[in-house]
Short mmCIF file of C-alpha atoms in Angstrom, two decimals:
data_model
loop_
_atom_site.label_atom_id
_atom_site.label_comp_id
_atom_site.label_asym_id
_atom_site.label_seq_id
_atom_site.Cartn_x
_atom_site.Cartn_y
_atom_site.Cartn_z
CA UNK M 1 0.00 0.00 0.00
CA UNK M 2 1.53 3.29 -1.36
CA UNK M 3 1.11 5.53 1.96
CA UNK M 4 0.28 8.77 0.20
CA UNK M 5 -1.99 7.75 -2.35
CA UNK M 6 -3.65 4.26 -1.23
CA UNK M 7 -4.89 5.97 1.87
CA UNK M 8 -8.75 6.34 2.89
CA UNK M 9 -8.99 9.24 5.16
CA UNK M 10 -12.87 9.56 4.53
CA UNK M 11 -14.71 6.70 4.73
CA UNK M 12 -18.70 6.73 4.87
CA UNK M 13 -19.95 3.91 6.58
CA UNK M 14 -23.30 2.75 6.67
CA UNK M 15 -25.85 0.45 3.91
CA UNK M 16 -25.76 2.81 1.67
CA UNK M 17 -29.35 3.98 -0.32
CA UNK M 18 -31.19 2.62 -2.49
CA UNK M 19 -33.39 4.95 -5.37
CA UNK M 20 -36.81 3.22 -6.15
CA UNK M 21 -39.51 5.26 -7.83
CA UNK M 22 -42.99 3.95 -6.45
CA UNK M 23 -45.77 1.64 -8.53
CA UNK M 24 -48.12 4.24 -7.81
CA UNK M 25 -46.14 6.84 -9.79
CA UNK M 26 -45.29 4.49 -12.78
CA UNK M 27 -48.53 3.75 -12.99
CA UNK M 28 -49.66 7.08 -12.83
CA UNK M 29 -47.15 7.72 -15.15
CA UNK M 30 -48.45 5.22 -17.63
CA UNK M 31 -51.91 6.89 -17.28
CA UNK M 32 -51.18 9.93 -17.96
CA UNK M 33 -49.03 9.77 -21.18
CA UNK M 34 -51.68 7.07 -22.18
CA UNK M 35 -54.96 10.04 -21.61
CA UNK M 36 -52.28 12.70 -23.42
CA UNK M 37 -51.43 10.73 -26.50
CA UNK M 38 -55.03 10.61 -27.27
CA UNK M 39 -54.66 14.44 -28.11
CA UNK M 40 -53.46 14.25 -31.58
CA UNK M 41 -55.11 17.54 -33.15
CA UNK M 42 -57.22 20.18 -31.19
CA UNK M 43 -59.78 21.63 -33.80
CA UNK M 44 -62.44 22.57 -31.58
CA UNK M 45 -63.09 24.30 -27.77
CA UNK M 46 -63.84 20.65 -27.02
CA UNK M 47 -60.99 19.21 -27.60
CA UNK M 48 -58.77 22.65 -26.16
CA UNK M 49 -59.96 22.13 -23.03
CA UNK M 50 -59.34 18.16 -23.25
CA UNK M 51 -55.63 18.83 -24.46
CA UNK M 52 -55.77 21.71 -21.55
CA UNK M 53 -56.17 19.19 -19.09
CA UNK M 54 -54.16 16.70 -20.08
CA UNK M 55 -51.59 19.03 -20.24
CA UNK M 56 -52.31 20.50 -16.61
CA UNK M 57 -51.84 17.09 -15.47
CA UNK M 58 -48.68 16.00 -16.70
CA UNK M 59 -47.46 19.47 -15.61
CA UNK M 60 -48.39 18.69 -12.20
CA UNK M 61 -46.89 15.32 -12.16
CA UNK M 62 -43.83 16.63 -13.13
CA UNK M 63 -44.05 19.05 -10.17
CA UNK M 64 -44.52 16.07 -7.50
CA UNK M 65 -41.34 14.57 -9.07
CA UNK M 66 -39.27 17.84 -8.50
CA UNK M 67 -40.79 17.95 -5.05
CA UNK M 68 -39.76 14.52 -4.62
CA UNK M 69 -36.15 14.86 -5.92
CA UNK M 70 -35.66 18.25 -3.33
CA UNK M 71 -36.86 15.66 -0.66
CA UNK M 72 -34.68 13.03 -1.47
CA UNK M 73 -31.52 14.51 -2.35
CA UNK M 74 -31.45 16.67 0.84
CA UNK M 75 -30.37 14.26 3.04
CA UNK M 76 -27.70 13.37 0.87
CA UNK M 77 -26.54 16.93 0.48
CA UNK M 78 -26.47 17.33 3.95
CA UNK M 79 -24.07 14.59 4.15
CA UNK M 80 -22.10 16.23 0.98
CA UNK M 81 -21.78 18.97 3.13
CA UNK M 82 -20.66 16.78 6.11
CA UNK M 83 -17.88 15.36 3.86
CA UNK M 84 -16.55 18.44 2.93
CA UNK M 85 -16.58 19.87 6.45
CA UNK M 86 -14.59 17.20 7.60
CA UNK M 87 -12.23 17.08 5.14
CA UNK M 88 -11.58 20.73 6.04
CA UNK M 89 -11.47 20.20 9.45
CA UNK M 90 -9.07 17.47 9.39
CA UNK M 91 -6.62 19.45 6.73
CA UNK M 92 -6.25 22.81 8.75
CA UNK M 93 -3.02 21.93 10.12
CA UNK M 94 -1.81 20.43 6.78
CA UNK M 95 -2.38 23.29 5.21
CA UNK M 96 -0.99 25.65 7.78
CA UNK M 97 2.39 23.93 7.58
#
C-alpha cells in the first residue's frame, strides 16, 4: 500500500441507499401519457380544453417529481456537506504547515 496515495482518510460507513420510484407513480405515469397521446389535433373548444387538461396534469406530475427529488436529495446533500466539512477540518493543520 503506497502511503500517500492508497490511503482512505474519509470513509462513509453505513448500507448505503437505495433509489426506487414507487408503482403508484409508474402507474400514474403510464396513465397519464396514455390520456395525453389521445390528443393528436385540437380543432375545436372541445378538444382545447381536453388537451388543456391533459396538459395540466402532466405538468403537475412533473411538479410532484421535483418535489420529490428536493426531498430526497437533501439528506444526501447534507451529508455532501458533512464530507466536505470534515475534510476541512481534518486538513487545517496540513495546510498551515
Amino acid at each position: 500500500m503506497n502511503n500517500t496515495t492508497d490511503l482512505m482518510p474519509l470513509i462513509l460507513a453505513g448500507d448505503g441507499y437505495q433509489l426506487t420510484i414507487s408503482e403508484e407513480a409508474q402507474a400514474r405515469k403510464a396513465e397519464l401519457l396514455n390520456r395525453s397521446s389521445t390528443v393528436a389535433a385540437v380543432t375545436d373548444n372541445d378538444e382545447s380544453a381536453i388537451a388543456q387538461r391533459e396538459s395540466r396534469a402532466l405538468a403537475a406530475m412533473r411538479i410532484e417529481v421535483e418535489k420529490s427529488r428536493k426531498l430526497v436529495k437533501e439528506p444526501v446533500n447534507r451529508i455532501g456537506k458533512m464530507i466536505d466539512q470534515a475534510a476541512a477540518e481534518f486538513l487545517v493543520e496540513i495546510q498551515a504547515e
